[in-house]
PDB file of C-alpha atoms in Angstrom:
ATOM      1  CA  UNK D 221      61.001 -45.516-110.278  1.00 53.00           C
ATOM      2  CA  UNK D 222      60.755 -46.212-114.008  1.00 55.00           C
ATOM      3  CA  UNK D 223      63.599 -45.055-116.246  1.00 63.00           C
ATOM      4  CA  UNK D 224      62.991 -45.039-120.015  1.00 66.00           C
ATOM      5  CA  UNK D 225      66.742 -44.407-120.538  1.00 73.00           C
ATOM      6  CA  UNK D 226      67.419 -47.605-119.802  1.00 79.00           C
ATOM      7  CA  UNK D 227      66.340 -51.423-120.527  1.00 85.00           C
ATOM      8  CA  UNK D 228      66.304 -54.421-118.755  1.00 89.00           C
ATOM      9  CA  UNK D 229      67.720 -57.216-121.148  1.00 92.00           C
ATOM     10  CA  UNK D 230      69.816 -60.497-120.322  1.00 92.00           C
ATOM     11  CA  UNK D 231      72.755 -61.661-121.976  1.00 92.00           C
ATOM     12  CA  UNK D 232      74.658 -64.429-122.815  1.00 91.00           C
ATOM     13  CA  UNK D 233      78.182 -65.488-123.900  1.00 89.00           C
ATOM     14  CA  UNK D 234      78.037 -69.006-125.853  1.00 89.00           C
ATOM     15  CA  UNK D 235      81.263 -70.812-126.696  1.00 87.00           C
ATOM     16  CA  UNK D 236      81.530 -74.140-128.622  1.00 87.00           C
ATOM     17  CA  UNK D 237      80.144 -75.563-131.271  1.00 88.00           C
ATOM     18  CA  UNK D 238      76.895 -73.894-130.721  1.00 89.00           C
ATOM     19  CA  UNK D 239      78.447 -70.389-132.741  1.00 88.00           C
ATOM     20  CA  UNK D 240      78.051 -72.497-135.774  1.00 87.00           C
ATOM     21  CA  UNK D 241      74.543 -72.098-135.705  1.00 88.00           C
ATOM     22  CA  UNK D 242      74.922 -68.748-134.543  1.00 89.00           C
ATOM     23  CA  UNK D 243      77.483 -67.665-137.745  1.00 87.00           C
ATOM     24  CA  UNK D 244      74.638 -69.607-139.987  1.00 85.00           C
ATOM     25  CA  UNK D 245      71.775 -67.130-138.661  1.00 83.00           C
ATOM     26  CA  UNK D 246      73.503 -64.234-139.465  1.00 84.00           C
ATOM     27  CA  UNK D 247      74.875 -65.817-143.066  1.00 83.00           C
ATOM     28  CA  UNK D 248      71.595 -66.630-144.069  1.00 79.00           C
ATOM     29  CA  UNK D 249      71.171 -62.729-143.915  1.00 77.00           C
ATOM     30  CA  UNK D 250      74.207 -61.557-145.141  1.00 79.00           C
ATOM     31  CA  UNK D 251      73.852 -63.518-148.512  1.00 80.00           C
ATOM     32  CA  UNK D 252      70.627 -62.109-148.997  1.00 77.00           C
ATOM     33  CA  UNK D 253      72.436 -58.506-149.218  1.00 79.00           C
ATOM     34  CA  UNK D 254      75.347 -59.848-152.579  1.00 79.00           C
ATOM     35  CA  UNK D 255      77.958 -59.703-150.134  1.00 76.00           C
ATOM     36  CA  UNK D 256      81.262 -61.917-149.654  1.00 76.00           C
ATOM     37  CA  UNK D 257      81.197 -64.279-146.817  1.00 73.00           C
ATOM     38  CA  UNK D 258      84.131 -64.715-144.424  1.00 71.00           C
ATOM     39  CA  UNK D 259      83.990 -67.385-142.301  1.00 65.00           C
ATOM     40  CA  UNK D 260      86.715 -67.670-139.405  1.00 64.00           C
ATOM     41  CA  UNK D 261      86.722 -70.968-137.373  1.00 62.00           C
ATOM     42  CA  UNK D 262      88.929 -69.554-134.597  1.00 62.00           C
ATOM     43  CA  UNK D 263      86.082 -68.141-133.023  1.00 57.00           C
ATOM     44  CA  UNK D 264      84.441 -71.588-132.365  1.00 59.00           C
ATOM     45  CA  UNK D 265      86.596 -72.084-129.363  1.00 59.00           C
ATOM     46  CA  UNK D 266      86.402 -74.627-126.712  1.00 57.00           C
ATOM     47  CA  UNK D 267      84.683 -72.776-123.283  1.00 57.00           C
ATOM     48  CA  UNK D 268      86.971 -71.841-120.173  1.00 60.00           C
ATOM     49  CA  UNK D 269      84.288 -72.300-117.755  1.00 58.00           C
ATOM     50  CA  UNK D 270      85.697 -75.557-116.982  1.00 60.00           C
ATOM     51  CA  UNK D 271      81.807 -76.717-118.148  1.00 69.00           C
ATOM     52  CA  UNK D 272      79.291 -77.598-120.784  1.00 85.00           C
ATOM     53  CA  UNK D 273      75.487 -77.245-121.825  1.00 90.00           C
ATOM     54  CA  UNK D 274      73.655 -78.978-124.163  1.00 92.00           C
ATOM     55  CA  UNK D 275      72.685 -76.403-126.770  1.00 93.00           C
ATOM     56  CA  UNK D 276      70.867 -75.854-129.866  1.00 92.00           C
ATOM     57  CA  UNK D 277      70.505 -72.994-132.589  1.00 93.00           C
ATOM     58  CA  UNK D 278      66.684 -72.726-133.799  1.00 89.00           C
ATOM     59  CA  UNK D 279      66.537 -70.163-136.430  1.00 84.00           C
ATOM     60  CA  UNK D 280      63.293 -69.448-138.688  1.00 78.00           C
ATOM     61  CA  UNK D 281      62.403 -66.869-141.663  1.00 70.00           C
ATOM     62  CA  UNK D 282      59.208 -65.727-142.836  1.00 66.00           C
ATOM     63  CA  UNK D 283      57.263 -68.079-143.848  1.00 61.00           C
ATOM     64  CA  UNK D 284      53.608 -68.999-144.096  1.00 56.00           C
ATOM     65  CA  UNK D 285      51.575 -71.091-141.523  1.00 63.00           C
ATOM     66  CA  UNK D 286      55.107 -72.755-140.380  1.00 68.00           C
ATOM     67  CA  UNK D 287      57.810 -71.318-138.319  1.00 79.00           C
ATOM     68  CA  UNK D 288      60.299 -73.149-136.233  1.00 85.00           C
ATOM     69  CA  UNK D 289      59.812 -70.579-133.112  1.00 85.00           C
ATOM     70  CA  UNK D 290      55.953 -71.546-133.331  1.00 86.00           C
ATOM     71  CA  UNK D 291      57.152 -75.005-133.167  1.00 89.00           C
ATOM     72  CA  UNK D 292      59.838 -74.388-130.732  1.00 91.00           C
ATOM     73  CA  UNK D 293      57.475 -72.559-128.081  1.00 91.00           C
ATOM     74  CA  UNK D 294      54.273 -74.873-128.196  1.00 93.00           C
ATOM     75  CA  UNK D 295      56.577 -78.025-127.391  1.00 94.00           C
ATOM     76  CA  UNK D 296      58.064 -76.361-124.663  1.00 95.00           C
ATOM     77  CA  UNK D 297      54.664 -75.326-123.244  1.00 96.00           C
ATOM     78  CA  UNK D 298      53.012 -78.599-123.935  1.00 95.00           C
ATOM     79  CA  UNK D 299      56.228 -80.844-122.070  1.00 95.00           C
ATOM     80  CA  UNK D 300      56.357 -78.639-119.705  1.00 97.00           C
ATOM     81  CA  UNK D 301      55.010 -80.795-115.725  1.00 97.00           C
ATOM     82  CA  UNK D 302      55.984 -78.120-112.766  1.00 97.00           C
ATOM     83  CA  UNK D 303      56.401 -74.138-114.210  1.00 97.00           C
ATOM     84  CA  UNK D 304      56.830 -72.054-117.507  1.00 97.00           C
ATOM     85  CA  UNK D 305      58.146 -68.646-116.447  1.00 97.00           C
ATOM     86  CA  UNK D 306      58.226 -66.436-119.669  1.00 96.00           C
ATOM     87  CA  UNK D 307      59.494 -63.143-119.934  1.00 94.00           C
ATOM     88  CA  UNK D 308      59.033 -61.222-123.208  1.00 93.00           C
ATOM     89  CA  UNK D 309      58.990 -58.006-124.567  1.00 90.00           C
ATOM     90  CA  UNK D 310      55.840 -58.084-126.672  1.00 89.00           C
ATOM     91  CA  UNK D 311      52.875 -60.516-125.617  1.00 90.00           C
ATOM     92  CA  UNK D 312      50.362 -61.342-128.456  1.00 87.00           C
ATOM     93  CA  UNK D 313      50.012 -65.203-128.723  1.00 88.00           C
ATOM     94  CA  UNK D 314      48.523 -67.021-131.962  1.00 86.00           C
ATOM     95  CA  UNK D 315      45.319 -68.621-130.908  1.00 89.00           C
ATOM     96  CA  UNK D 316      47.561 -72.135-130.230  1.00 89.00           C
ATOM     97  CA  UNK D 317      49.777 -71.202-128.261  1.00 91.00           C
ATOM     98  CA  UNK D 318      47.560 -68.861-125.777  1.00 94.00           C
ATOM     99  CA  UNK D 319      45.417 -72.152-125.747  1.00 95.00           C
ATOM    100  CA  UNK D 320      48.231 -74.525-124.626  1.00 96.00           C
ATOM    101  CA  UNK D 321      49.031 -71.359-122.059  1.00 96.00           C
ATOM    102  CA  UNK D 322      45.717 -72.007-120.917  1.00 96.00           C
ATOM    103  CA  UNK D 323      45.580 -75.950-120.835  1.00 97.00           C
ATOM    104  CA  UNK D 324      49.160 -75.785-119.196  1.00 97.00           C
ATOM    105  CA  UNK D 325      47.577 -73.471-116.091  1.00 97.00           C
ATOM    106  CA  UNK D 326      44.798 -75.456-115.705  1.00 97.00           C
ATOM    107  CA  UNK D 327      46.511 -78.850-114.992  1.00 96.00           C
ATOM    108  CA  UNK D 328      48.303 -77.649-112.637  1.00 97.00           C
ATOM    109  CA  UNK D 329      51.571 -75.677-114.173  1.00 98.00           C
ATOM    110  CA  UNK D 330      52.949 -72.667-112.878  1.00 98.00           C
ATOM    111  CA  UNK D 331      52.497 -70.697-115.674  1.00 97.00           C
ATOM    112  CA  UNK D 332      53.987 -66.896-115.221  1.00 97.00           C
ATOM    113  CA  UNK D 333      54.188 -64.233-117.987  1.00 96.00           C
ATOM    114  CA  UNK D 334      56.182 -60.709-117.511  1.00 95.00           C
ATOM    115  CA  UNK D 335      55.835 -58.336-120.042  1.00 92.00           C
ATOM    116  CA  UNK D 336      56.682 -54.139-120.442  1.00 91.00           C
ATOM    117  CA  UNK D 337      54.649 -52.360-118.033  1.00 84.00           C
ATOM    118  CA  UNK D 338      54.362 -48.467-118.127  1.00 68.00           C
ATOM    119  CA  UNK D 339      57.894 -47.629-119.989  1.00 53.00           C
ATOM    120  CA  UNK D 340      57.010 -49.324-123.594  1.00 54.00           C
ATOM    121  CA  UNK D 341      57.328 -47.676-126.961  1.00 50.00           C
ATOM    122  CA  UNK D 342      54.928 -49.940-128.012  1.00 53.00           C
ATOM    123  CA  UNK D 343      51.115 -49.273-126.271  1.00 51.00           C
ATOM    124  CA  UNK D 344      49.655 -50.651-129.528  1.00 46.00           C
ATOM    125  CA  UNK D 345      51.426 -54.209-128.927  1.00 46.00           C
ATOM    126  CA  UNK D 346      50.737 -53.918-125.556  1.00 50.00           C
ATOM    127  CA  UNK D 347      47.253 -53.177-125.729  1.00 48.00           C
ATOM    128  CA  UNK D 348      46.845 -55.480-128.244  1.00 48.00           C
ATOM    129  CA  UNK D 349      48.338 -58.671-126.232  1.00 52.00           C
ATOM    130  CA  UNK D 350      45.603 -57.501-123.752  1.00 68.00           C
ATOM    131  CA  UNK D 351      43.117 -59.052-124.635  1.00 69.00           C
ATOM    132  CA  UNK D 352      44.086 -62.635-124.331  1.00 80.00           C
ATOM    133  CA  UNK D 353      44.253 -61.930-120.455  1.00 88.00           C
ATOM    134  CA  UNK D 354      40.650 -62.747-118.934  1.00 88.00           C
ATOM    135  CA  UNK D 355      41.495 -66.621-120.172  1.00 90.00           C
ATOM    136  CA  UNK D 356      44.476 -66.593-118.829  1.00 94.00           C
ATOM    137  CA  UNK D 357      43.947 -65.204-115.558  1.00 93.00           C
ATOM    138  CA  UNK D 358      40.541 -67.587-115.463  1.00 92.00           C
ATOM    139  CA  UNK D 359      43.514 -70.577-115.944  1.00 95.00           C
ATOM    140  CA  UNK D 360      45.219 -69.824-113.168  1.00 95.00           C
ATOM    141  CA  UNK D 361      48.273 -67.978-115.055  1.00 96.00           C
ATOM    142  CA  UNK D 362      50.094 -65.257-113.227  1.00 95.00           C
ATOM    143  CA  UNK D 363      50.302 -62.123-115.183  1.00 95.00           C
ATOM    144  CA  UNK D 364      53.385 -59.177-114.695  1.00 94.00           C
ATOM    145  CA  UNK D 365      53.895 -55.761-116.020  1.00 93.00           C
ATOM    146  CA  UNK D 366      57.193 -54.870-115.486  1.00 92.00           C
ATOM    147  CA  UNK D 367      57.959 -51.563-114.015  1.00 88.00           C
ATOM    148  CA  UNK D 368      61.231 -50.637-113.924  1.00 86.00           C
ATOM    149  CA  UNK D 369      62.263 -49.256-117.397  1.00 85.00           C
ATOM    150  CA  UNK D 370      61.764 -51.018-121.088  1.00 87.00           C
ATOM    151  CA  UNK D 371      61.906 -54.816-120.581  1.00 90.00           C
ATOM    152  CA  UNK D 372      63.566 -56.105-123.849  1.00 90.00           C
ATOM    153  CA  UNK D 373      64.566 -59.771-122.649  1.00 91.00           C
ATOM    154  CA  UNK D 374      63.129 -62.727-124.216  1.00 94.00           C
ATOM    155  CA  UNK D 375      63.269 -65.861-121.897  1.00 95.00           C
ATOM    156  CA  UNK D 376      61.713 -69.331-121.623  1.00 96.00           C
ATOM    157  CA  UNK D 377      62.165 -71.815-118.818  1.00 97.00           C
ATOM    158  CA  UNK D 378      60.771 -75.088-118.129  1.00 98.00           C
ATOM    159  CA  UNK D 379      61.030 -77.022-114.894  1.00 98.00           C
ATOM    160  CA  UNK D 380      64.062 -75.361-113.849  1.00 96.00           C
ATOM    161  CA  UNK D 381      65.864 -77.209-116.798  1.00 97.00           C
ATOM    162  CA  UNK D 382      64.747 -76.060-120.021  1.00 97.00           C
ATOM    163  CA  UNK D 383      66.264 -72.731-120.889  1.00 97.00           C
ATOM    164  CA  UNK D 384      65.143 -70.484-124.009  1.00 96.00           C
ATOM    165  CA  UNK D 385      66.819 -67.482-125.540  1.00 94.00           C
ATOM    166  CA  UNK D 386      67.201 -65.189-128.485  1.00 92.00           C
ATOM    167  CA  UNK D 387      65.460 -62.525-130.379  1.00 88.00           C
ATOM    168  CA  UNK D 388      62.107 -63.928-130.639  1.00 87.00           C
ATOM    169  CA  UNK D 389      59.091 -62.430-128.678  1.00 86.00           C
ATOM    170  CA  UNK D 390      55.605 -64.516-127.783  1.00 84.00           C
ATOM    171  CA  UNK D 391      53.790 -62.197-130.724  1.00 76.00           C
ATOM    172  CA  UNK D 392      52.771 -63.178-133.957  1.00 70.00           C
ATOM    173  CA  UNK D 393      55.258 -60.656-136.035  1.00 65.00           C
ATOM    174  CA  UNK D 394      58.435 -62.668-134.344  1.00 62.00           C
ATOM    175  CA  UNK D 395      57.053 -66.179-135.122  1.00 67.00           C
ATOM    176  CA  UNK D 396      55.823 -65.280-138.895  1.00 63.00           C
ATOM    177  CA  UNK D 397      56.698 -62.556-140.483  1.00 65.00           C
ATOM    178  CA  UNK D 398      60.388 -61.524-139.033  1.00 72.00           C
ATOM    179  CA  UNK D 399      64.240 -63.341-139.208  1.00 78.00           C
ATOM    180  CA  UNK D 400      64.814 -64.945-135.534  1.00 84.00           C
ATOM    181  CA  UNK D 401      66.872 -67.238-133.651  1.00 89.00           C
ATOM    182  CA  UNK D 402      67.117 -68.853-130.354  1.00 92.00           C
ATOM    183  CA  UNK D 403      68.724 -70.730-128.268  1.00 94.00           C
ATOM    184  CA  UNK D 404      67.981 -73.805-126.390  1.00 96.00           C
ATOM    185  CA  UNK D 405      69.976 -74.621-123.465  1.00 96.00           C
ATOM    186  CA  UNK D 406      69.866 -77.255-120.849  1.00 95.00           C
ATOM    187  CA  UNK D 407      71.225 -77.073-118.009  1.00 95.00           C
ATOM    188  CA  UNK D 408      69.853 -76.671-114.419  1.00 96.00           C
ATOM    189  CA  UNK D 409      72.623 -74.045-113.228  1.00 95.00           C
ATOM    190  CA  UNK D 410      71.688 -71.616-115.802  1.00 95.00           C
ATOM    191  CA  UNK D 411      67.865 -72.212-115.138  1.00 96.00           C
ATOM    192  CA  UNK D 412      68.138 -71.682-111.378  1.00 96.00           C
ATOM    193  CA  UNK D 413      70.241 -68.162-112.548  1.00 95.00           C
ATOM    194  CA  UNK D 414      67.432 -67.069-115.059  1.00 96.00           C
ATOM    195  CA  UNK D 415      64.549 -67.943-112.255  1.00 96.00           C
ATOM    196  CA  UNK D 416      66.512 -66.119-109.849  1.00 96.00           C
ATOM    197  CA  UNK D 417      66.363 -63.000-112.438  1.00 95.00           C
ATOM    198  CA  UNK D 418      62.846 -63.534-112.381  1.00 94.00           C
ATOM    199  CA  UNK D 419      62.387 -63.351-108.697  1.00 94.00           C
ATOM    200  CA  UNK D 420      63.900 -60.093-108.764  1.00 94.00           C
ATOM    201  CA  UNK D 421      62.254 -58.817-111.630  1.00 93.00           C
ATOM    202  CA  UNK D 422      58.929 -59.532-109.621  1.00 90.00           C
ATOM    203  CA  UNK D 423      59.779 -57.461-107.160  1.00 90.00           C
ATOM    204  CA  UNK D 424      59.969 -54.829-109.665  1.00 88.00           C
ATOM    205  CA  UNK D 425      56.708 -54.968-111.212  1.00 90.00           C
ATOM    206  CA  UNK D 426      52.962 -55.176-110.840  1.00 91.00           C
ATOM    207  CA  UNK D 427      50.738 -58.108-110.889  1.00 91.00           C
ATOM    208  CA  UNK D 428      47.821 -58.238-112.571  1.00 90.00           C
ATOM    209  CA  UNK D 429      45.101 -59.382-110.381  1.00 85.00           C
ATOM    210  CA  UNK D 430      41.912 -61.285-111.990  1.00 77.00           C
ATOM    211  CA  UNK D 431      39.988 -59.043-109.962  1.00 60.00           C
ATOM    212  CA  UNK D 432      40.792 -55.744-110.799  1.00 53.00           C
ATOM    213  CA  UNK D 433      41.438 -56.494-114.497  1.00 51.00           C
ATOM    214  CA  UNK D 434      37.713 -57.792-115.420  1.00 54.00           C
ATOM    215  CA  UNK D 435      36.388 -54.299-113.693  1.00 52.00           C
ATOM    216  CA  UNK D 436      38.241 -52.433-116.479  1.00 49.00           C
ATOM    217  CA  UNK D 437      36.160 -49.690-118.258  1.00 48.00           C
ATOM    218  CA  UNK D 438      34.608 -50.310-121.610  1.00 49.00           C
ATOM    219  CA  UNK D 439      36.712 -47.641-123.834  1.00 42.00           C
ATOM    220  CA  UNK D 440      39.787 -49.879-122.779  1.00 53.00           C
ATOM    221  CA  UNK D 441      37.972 -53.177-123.717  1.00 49.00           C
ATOM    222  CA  UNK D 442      37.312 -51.854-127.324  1.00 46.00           C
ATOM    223  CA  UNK D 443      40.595 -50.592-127.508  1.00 49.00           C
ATOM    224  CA  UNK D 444      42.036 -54.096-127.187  1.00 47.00           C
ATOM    225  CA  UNK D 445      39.638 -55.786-129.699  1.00 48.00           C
TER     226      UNK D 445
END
């Protein structure tokens, strides 16, 4: 049963020298407000885990026609040869990426795409991200509203390697016009964890079948556009 008390969001602890490029995100912000900076190395400690990833800190601003997440995301849906599982909590793709989406399906890549189902403060994103499903679904891409309560996670990955986190959603406000900053981590363990999530996350929500989605009434089609 959905719960709008609570949200479904992933987290992750990063150790290394990685929080460099964390501590640069957030002082990129924090000079903007006249403030001091403190900067205290001892934080940058080496991990316990007893093992590494390969990780990198992709930050972007607003900006106009460029942004490192736009960047980020097309690469990583243009390399990708076997699956692109993408959970988000706003869908509304620029016109490239939904078209690489689309390419990506139709060669053969298991392209799926979870977003808020029923428990979002946000109908007018939602409805909005709608629209780009008919071409989608016509690709081949699987398509999940998520049931549960508020899905806030942003994730990427690609071929059970490639993993993607941060603050960044697949919408057009998070790649232009707001501060963000990922993640990139590679590693296969962590990959096989996050597609894990995402088989139990399925479980939770409701797939949007080609079907049933192109008999949808006309007040909801204008809606979207």
């Amino acid at each position: 049963m959905a719960n709008k008390q609570e949200w479904r969001d992933t987290h992750f602890r990063i150790e290394g020298p990685a929080v460099f490029g964390l501590q640069a995100a957030f002082m990129e912000n924090r000079i903007e407000t006249g403030r001091p900076l403190a900067f205290d190395h001892s934080v940058v400690r080496t991990s316990d885990a007893g093992r590494e990833s390969d990780i990198q800190v992709i930050r972007t601003s607003a900006s106009v026609r460029w942004s490192y997440i736009v960047m980020l995301y097309q690469v990583h849906i243009k390399m990708a040869n076997e699956s692109v599982y993408i959970t988000t909590a706003c869908f509304n793709p620029n016109k490239a990426i939904l078209n690489l989406l689309i390419e990506s399906a139709e060669r053969g890549v298991d392209v799926r795409i979870m977003m808020p189902g029923q428990p979002t403060g946000k109908e007018i994103a939602k409805v909005t991200g709608n629209e780009s499903f008919d071409q989608l679904l016509d690709a081949g891409a699987e398509l999940w509203y998520y049931q549960k309560t508020m899905l806030h996670a942003k994730i990427i990955t690609v071929d059970g390697l490639i993993n993607c986190i941060g603050s960044a959603n697949f919408n057009h406000r998070s790649m232009f016009k707001d501060d963000e900053v990922n993640v990139v981590i590679l590693d296969e363990e962590v990959a096989g964890q996050l597609n894990d999530h995402f088989d139990d996350d399925f479980a939770g929500s409701e797939k949007i079948e080609k079907g049933r989605w192109k008999q949808r009434n006309l007040f909801k089609r204008v809606k979207e556009k």
